[in-house]
C-alpha atoms as a printed R data frame, in Angstrom:
    type eleno elety resid chain resno       x      y       z
1   ATOM     1    CA   UNK     A     1  -0.010  0.084   0.068
2   ATOM     2    CA   UNK     A     2   0.794  3.230  -0.377
3   ATOM     3    CA   UNK     A     3  -0.289  6.578   1.316
4   ATOM     4    CA   UNK     A     4  -0.922  9.934  -0.252
5   ATOM     5    CA   UNK     A     5  -1.300 12.989   1.868
6   ATOM     6    CA   UNK     A     6  -2.568 16.686   1.737
7   ATOM     7    CA   UNK     A     7  -1.286 19.341   4.137
8   ATOM     8    CA   UNK     A     8  -3.421 22.521   3.804
9   ATOM     9    CA   UNK     A     9  -2.809 25.743   5.401
10  ATOM    10    CA   UNK     A    10  -5.472 28.178   5.626
11  ATOM    11    CA   UNK     A    11  -4.960 32.363   5.383
12  ATOM    12    CA   UNK     A    12  -5.319 34.161   8.486
13  ATOM    13    CA   UNK     A    13  -7.669 31.676   9.961
14  ATOM    14    CA   UNK     A    14  -8.664 32.900  12.628
15  ATOM    15    CA   UNK     A    15  -9.137 36.614  11.685
16  ATOM    16    CA   UNK     A    16 -11.594 35.294   8.749
17  ATOM    17    CA   UNK     A    17 -14.074 33.532  10.969
18  ATOM    18    CA   UNK     A    18 -17.704 34.947  10.177
19  ATOM    19    CA   UNK     A    19 -19.325 35.353  13.759
20  ATOM    20    CA   UNK     A    20 -23.023 34.333  11.789
21  ATOM    21    CA   UNK     A    21 -21.653 31.371  10.920
22  ATOM    22    CA   UNK     A    22 -20.177 30.769  14.206
23  ATOM    23    CA   UNK     A    23 -22.972 31.491  16.354
24  ATOM    24    CA   UNK     A    24 -24.993 28.982  13.953
25  ATOM    25    CA   UNK     A    25 -22.230 26.615  14.895
26  ATOM    26    CA   UNK     A    26 -22.708 27.164  18.678
27  ATOM    27    CA   UNK     A    27 -26.457 27.003  18.379
28  ATOM    28    CA   UNK     A    28 -25.885 23.576  16.986
29  ATOM    29    CA   UNK     A    29 -23.674 22.000  18.964
30  ATOM    30    CA   UNK     A    30 -26.489 22.862  21.759
31  ATOM    31    CA   UNK     A    31 -25.443 26.103  23.232
32  ATOM    32    CA   UNK     A    32 -28.025 27.683  25.869
33  ATOM    33    CA   UNK     A    33 -29.835 31.043  24.048
34  ATOM    34    CA   UNK     A    34 -28.229 33.307  27.367
35  ATOM    35    CA   UNK     A    35 -24.732 31.936  26.233
36  ATOM    36    CA   UNK     A    36 -25.533 32.550  22.465
37  ATOM    37    CA   UNK     A    37 -26.479 36.057  23.379
38  ATOM    38    CA   UNK     A    38 -23.356 36.755  24.920
39  ATOM    39    CA   UNK     A    39 -21.134 35.758  22.516
40  ATOM    40    CA   UNK     A    40 -23.443 37.367  19.905
41  ATOM    41    CA   UNK     A    41 -22.431 40.661  22.034
42  ATOM    42    CA   UNK     A    42 -19.013 39.445  22.837
43  ATOM    43    CA   UNK     A    43 -18.445 39.597  18.671
44  ATOM    44    CA   UNK     A    44 -20.484 42.549  17.787
45  ATOM    45    CA   UNK     A    45 -19.645 44.851  20.149
46  ATOM    46    CA   UNK     A    46 -15.411 44.831  19.900
47  ATOM    47    CA   UNK     A    47 -13.784 47.380  18.423
48  ATOM    48    CA   UNK     A    48 -10.201 48.164  17.248
49  ATOM    49    CA   UNK     A    49  -7.655 50.714  17.071
50  ATOM    50    CA   UNK     A    50  -4.262 50.966  15.946
51  ATOM    51    CA   UNK     A    51  -1.594 52.776  17.688
52  ATOM    52    CA   UNK     A    52   2.215 53.224  16.731
53  ATOM    53    CA   UNK     A    53   4.565 55.793  18.528
54  ATOM    54    CA   UNK     A    54   1.899 57.834  20.197
55  ATOM    55    CA   UNK     A    55  -0.395 58.093  17.693
56  ATOM    56    CA   UNK     A    56  -3.671 56.632  17.544
57  ATOM    57    CA   UNK     A    57  -5.972 55.823  14.745
58  ATOM    58    CA   UNK     A    58 -10.020 55.813  14.968
59  ATOM    59    CA   UNK     A    59 -11.740 52.746  16.308
60  ATOM    60    CA   UNK     A    60 -13.899 50.434  14.007
61  ATOM    61    CA   UNK     A    61 -15.893 47.865  14.746
62  ATOM    62    CA   UNK     A    62 -14.878 44.127  14.242
63  ATOM    63    CA   UNK     A    63 -17.199 42.100  11.765
64  ATOM    64    CA   UNK     A    64 -15.531 38.707  11.758
65  ATOM    65    CA   UNK     A    65 -12.565 36.737  13.153
66  ATOM    66    CA   UNK     A    66 -11.997 35.662  16.283
67  ATOM    67    CA   UNK     A    67  -9.394 37.419  18.942
68  ATOM    68    CA   UNK     A    68  -6.287 35.433  18.806
69  ATOM    69    CA   UNK     A    69  -3.758 35.273  22.120
70  ATOM    70    CA   UNK     A    70  -7.362 34.488  24.256
71  ATOM    71    CA   UNK     A    71  -8.566 31.332  25.954
72  ATOM    72    CA   UNK     A    72 -11.253 31.299  23.917
73  ATOM    73    CA   UNK     A    73 -10.108 31.782  20.537
74  ATOM    74    CA   UNK     A    74  -8.599 28.043  20.143
75  ATOM    75    CA   UNK     A    75 -12.064 26.518  21.297
76  ATOM    76    CA   UNK     A    76 -13.811 28.852  18.986
77  ATOM    77    CA   UNK     A    77 -11.838 28.391  16.013
78  ATOM    78    CA   UNK     A    78 -12.046 24.305  16.945
79  ATOM    79    CA   UNK     A    79 -15.933 24.561  17.029
80  ATOM    80    CA   UNK     A    80 -15.881 26.989  13.805
81  ATOM    81    CA   UNK     A    81 -13.874 23.943  11.790
82  ATOM    82    CA   UNK     A    82 -15.060 20.606  13.729
83  ATOM    83    CA   UNK     A    83 -17.462 19.880  11.382
84  ATOM    84    CA   UNK     A    84 -15.452 19.339   8.442
85  ATOM    85    CA   UNK     A    85 -14.681 15.757   9.013
86  ATOM    86    CA   UNK     A    86 -18.113 15.273  10.199
87  ATOM    87    CA   UNK     A    87 -19.758 15.265   6.885
88  ATOM    88    CA   UNK     A    88 -18.523 11.779   5.468
89  ATOM    89    CA   UNK     A    89 -21.131 11.706   2.897
90  ATOM    90    CA   UNK     A    90 -20.174 15.397   1.049
91  ATOM    91    CA   UNK     A    91 -16.771 15.821   2.414
92  ATOM    92    CA   UNK     A    92 -14.373 13.151   2.679
93  ATOM    93    CA   UNK     A    93 -15.636  9.784   1.807
94  ATOM    94    CA   UNK     A    94 -12.552  7.947   0.772
95  ATOM    95    CA   UNK     A    95  -9.908  9.740   2.834
96  ATOM    96    CA   UNK     A    96  -9.310 10.575   6.191
97  ATOM    97    CA   UNK     A    97  -8.635 14.188   7.400
98  ATOM    98    CA   UNK     A    98  -7.227 15.595  10.572
99  ATOM    99    CA   UNK     A    99  -7.378 18.861  12.087
100 ATOM   100    CA   UNK     A   100  -5.353 20.590  14.289
101 ATOM   101    CA   UNK     A   101  -6.532 24.349  14.602
102 ATOM   102    CA   UNK     A   102  -6.235 25.448  11.428
103 ATOM   103    CA   UNK     A   103  -3.562 22.863  10.497
104 ATOM   104    CA   UNK     A   104  -5.577 20.219   8.206
105 ATOM   105    CA   UNK     A   105  -4.483 16.936   6.795
106 ATOM   106    CA   UNK     A   106  -6.216 15.016   3.970
107 ATOM   107    CA   UNK     A   107  -4.645 11.478   3.895
108 ATOM   108    CA   UNK     A   108  -5.538  7.900   2.528
109 ATOM   109    CA   UNK     A   109  -3.793  4.342   1.827
110 ATOM   110    CA   UNK     A   110  -4.590  2.563  -1.340
111 ATOM   111    CA   UNK     A   111  -2.948 -0.045  -3.204
112 ATOM   112    CA   UNK     A   112  -1.695  1.972  -6.282
113 ATOM   113    CA   UNK     A   113  -1.078  6.142  -6.716
114 ATOM   114    CA   UNK     A   114  -3.999  6.267  -9.507
115 ATOM   115    CA   UNK     A   115  -6.899  5.216  -6.969
116 ATOM   116    CA   UNK     A   116  -5.032  7.671  -4.149
117 ATOM   117    CA   UNK     A   117  -4.920 10.557  -6.804
118 ATOM   118    CA   UNK     A   118  -8.394  9.963  -7.256
119 ATOM   119    CA   UNK     A   119  -9.541  9.519  -3.426
120 ATOM   120    CA   UNK     A   120  -7.565 12.513  -2.771
121 ATOM   121    CA   UNK     A   121  -8.510 15.003  -5.696
122 ATOM   122    CA   UNK     A   122 -12.366 13.968  -4.881
123 ATOM   123    CA   UNK     A   123 -11.904 14.509  -0.960
124 ATOM   124    CA   UNK     A   124 -10.099 17.684  -1.474
125 ATOM   125    CA   UNK     A   125 -12.332 19.377  -4.178
126 ATOM   126    CA   UNK     A   126 -14.757 18.887  -1.229
127 ATOM   127    CA   UNK     A   127 -12.607 20.150   1.620
128 ATOM   128    CA   UNK     A   128 -12.364 23.342  -0.683
129 ATOM   129    CA   UNK     A   129 -16.007 23.915  -1.157
130 ATOM   130    CA   UNK     A   130 -16.645 23.636   2.362
131 ATOM   131    CA   UNK     A   131 -13.434 26.050   3.134
132 ATOM   132    CA   UNK     A   132 -15.232 28.450   0.308
133 ATOM   133    CA   UNK     A   133 -18.693 27.925   1.641
134 ATOM   134    CA   UNK     A   134 -17.653 28.671   5.538
135 ATOM   135    CA   UNK     A   135 -15.830 31.721   3.897
136 ATOM   136    CA   UNK     A   136 -12.112 30.216   4.952
137 ATOM   137    CA   UNK     A   137  -9.320 30.784   2.768
138 ATOM   138    CA   UNK     A   138  -7.078 28.122   1.230
139 ATOM   139    CA   UNK     A   139  -2.980 29.487   1.027
140 ATOM   140    CA   UNK     A   140  -1.826 27.601  -1.901
141 ATOM   141    CA   UNK     A   141   1.683 28.659  -1.411
142 ATOM   142    CA   UNK     A   142   1.901 26.638   1.763
143 ATOM   143    CA   UNK     A   143  -0.264 23.704   1.036
144 ATOM   144    CA   UNK     A   144   1.519 20.654  -0.608
145 ATOM   145    CA   UNK     A   145   0.833 16.820  -1.122
146 ATOM   146    CA   UNK     A   146   3.386 14.180  -0.554
147 ATOM   147    CA   UNK     A   147   3.284 10.466  -1.643
148 ATOM   148    CA   UNK     A   148   4.634  8.064   1.111
149 ATOM   149    CA   UNK     A   149   6.054  4.650  -0.830
150 ATOM   150    CA   UNK     A   150   8.949  2.453  -0.279
151 ATOM   151    CA   UNK     A   151  10.050  2.541  -3.989
152 ATOM   152    CA   UNK     A   152  10.353  4.379  -6.888
153 ATOM   153    CA   UNK     A   153   9.974  8.286  -6.844
154 ATOM   154    CA   UNK     A   154   6.662  9.450  -7.965
155 ATOM   155    CA   UNK     A   155   4.231 12.128  -7.550
156 ATOM   156    CA   UNK     A   156   1.196 13.030  -7.416
157 ATOM   157    CA   UNK     A   157  -1.453 15.053  -9.533
158 ATOM   158    CA   UNK     A   158  -3.828 16.991  -7.787
159 ATOM   159    CA   UNK     A   159  -5.052 20.354  -8.179
160 ATOM   160    CA   UNK     A   160  -6.650 23.318  -6.651
161 ATOM   161    CA   UNK     A   161 -10.646 23.948  -7.937
162 ATOM   162    CA   UNK     A   162  -9.140 26.627 -10.310
163 ATOM   163    CA   UNK     A   163  -7.271 23.976 -11.511
164 ATOM   164    CA   UNK     A   164  -3.443 24.923 -10.683
165 ATOM   165    CA   UNK     A   165  -1.748 22.422  -9.602
166 ATOM   166    CA   UNK     A   166  -0.649 21.539  -5.732
167 ATOM   167    CA   UNK     A   167   2.775 21.481  -5.360
168 ATOM   168    CA   UNK     A   168   4.533 18.077  -4.579
């Protein structure tokens, strides 16, 4: 058996989290109405500014993203993205997927490279569609695929939804 894997990197993952989608996901995991109202206030009453060498910009509202460096940030991002592998019929049907914060790996083991290519490409397309629906961006320059095998030096032949190649 050979194993193929795709290592995905998300662009500004924490900064792009849509507040309304996250509230929907918090509702779907069973948060109470009062908790949802608190999170709604937490997300929609945030303002930020830039301060540099004694000068400060005007405050502006934050319409997306979750605070990094907070205790809640990693937990909220995990809740936001954790439904990705739970959609086997629409997303990852031939491969396994593992998530760790904003790092995602799609992989499968098959008897030959064409089967691996087919399975990975199918599920990679589904993951890209899921990311688009959830308003997250894939960093093409930092996403790679790799073939693990005992012999030969073959590569996978995978591509993004826009037909650009995924680097080996």
